[in-house]
PDB file of C-alpha atoms in Angstrom:
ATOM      1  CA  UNK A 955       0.112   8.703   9.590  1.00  0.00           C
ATOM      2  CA  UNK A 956       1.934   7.166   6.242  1.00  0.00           C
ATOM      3  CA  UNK A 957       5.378   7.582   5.526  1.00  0.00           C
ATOM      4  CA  UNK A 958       7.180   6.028   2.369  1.00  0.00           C
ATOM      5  CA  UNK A 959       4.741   7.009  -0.628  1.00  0.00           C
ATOM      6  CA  UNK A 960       6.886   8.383  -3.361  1.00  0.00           C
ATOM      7  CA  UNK A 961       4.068   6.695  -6.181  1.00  0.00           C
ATOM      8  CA  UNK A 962       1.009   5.352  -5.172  1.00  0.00           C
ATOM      9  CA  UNK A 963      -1.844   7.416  -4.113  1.00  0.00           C
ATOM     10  CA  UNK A 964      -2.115   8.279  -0.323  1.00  0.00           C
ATOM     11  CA  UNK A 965      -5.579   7.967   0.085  1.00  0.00           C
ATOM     12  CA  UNK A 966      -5.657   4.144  -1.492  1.00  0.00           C
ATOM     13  CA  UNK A 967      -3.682   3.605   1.691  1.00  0.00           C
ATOM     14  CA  UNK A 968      -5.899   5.654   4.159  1.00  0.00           C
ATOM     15  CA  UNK A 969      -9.070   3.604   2.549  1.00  0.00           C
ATOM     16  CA  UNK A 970      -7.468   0.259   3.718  1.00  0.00           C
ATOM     17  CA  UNK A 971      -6.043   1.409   6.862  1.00  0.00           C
ATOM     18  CA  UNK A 972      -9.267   2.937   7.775  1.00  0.00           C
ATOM     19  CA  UNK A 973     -11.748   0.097   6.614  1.00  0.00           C
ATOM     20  CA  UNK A 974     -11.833  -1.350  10.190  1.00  0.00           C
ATOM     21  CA  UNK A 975     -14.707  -3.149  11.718  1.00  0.00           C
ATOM     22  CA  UNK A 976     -13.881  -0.655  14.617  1.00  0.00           C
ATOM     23  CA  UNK A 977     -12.014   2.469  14.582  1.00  0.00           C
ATOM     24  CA  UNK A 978     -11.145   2.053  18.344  1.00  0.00           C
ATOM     25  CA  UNK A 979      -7.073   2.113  18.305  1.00  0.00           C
ATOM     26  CA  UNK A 980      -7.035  -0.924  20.396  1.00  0.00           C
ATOM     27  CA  UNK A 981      -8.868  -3.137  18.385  1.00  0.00           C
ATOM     28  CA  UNK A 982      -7.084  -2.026  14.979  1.00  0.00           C
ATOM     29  CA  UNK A 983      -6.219  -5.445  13.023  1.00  0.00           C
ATOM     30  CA  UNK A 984      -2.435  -4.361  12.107  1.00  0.00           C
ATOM     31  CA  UNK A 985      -2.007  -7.608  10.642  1.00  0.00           C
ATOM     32  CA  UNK A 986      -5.177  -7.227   8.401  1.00  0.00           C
ATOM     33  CA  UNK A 987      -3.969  -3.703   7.733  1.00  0.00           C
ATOM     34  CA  UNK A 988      -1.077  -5.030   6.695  1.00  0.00           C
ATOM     35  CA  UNK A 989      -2.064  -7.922   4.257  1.00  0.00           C
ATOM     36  CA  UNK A 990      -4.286  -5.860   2.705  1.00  0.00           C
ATOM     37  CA  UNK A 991      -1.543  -3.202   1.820  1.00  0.00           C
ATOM     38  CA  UNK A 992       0.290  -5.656   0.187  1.00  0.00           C
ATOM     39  CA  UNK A 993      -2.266  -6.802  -2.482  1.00  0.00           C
ATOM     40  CA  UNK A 994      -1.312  -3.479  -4.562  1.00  0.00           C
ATOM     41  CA  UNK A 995       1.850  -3.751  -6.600  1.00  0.00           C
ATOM     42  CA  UNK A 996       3.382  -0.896  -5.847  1.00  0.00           C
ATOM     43  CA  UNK A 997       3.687  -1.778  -2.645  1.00  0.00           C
ATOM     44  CA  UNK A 998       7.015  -4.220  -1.704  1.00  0.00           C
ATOM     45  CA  UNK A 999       6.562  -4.327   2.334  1.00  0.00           C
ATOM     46  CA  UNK A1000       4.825  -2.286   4.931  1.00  0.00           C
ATOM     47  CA  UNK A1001       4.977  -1.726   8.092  1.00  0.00           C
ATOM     48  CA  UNK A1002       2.153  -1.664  10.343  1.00  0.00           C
ATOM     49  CA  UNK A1003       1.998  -0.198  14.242  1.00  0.00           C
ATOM     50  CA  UNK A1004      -0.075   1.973  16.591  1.00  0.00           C
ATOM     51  CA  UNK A1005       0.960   5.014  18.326  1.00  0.00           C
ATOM     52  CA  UNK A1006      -1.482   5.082  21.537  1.00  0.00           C
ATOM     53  CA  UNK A1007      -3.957   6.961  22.308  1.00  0.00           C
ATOM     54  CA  UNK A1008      -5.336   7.503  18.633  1.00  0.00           C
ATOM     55  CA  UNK A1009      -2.831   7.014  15.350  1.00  0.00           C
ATOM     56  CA  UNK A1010      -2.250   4.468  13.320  1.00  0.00           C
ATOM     57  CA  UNK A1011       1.757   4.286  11.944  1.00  0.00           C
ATOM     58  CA  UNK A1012       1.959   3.241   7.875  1.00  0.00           C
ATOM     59  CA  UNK A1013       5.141   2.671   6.830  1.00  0.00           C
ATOM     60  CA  UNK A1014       5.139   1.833   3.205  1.00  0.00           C
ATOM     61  CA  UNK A1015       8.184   0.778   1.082  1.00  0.00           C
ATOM     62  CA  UNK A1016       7.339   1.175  -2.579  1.00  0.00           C
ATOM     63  CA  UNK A1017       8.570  -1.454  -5.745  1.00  0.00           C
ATOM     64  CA  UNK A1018      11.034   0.782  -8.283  1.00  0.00           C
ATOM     65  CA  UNK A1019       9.345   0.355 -11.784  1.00  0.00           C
ATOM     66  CA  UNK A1020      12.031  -1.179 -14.029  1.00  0.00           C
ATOM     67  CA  UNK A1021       9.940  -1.583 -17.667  1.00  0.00           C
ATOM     68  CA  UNK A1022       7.031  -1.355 -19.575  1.00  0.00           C
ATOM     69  CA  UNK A1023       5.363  -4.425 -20.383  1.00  0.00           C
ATOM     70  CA  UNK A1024       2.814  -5.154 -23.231  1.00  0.00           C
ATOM     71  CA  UNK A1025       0.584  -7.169 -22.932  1.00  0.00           C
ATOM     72  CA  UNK A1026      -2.318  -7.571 -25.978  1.00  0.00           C
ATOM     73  CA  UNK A1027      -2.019  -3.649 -26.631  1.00  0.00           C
ATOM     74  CA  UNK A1028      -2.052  -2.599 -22.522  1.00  0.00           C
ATOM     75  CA  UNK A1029       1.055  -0.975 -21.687  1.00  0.00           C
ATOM     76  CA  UNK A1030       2.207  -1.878 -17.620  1.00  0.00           C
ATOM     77  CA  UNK A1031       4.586  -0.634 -15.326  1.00  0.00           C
ATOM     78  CA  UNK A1032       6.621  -3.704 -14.165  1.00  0.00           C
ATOM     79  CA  UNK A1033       9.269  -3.786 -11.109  1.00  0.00           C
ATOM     80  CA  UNK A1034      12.571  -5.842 -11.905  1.00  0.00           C
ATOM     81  CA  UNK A1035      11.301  -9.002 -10.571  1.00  0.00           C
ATOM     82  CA  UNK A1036       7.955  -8.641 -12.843  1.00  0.00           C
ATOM     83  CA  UNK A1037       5.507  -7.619 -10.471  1.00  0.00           C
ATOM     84  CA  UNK A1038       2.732  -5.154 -12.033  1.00  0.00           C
ATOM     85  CA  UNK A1039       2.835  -1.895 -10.963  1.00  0.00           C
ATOM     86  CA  UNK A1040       0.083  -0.045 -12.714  1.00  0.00           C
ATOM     87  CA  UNK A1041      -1.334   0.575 -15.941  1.00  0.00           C
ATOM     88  CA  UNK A1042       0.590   3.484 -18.496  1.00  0.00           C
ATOM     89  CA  UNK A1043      -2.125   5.740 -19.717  1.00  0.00           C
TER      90      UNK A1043
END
């Protein structure tokens, strides 16, 4: 279950969230989880729990793009403190 995408695509999230070396609830890494979520720019914290017998609780909070940022022609969405969103198209 996520909660707190306004931006990023959902199913990035499910892809780390489900890329377990077991899906058994109990043995779910939420730390892992975790640390992996927060390798994508867009995302400024998450939150990372289980909700026994079977679902796995995302709670995502989400950077606020601030500018554009050029860099050698490629156009990027930056948050106020400079962190790199994504790539404008």
């Amino acid at each position: 279950e996520v909660t707190g995408l306004k931006r990023m695509d959902r199913m990035t999230v499910y892809a780390v969230a489900l890329d377990q070396q077991s899906r058994a609830m109990p043995l779910v890494n939420l730390e892992d989880v975790r640390a992996k979520l927060l390798r994508y720019g867009w995302i400024k914290d998450a939150h990372v729990s289980r909700r026994l017998p079977d679902t796995l609780l995302v709670d995502i909070e989400e950077r606020t793009p601030a500018a554009v940022w050029q860099d050698n022609g490629q156009l990027t969405l930056i948050d106020a403190g400079g962190v790199l969103l994504e790539p404008v198209r």
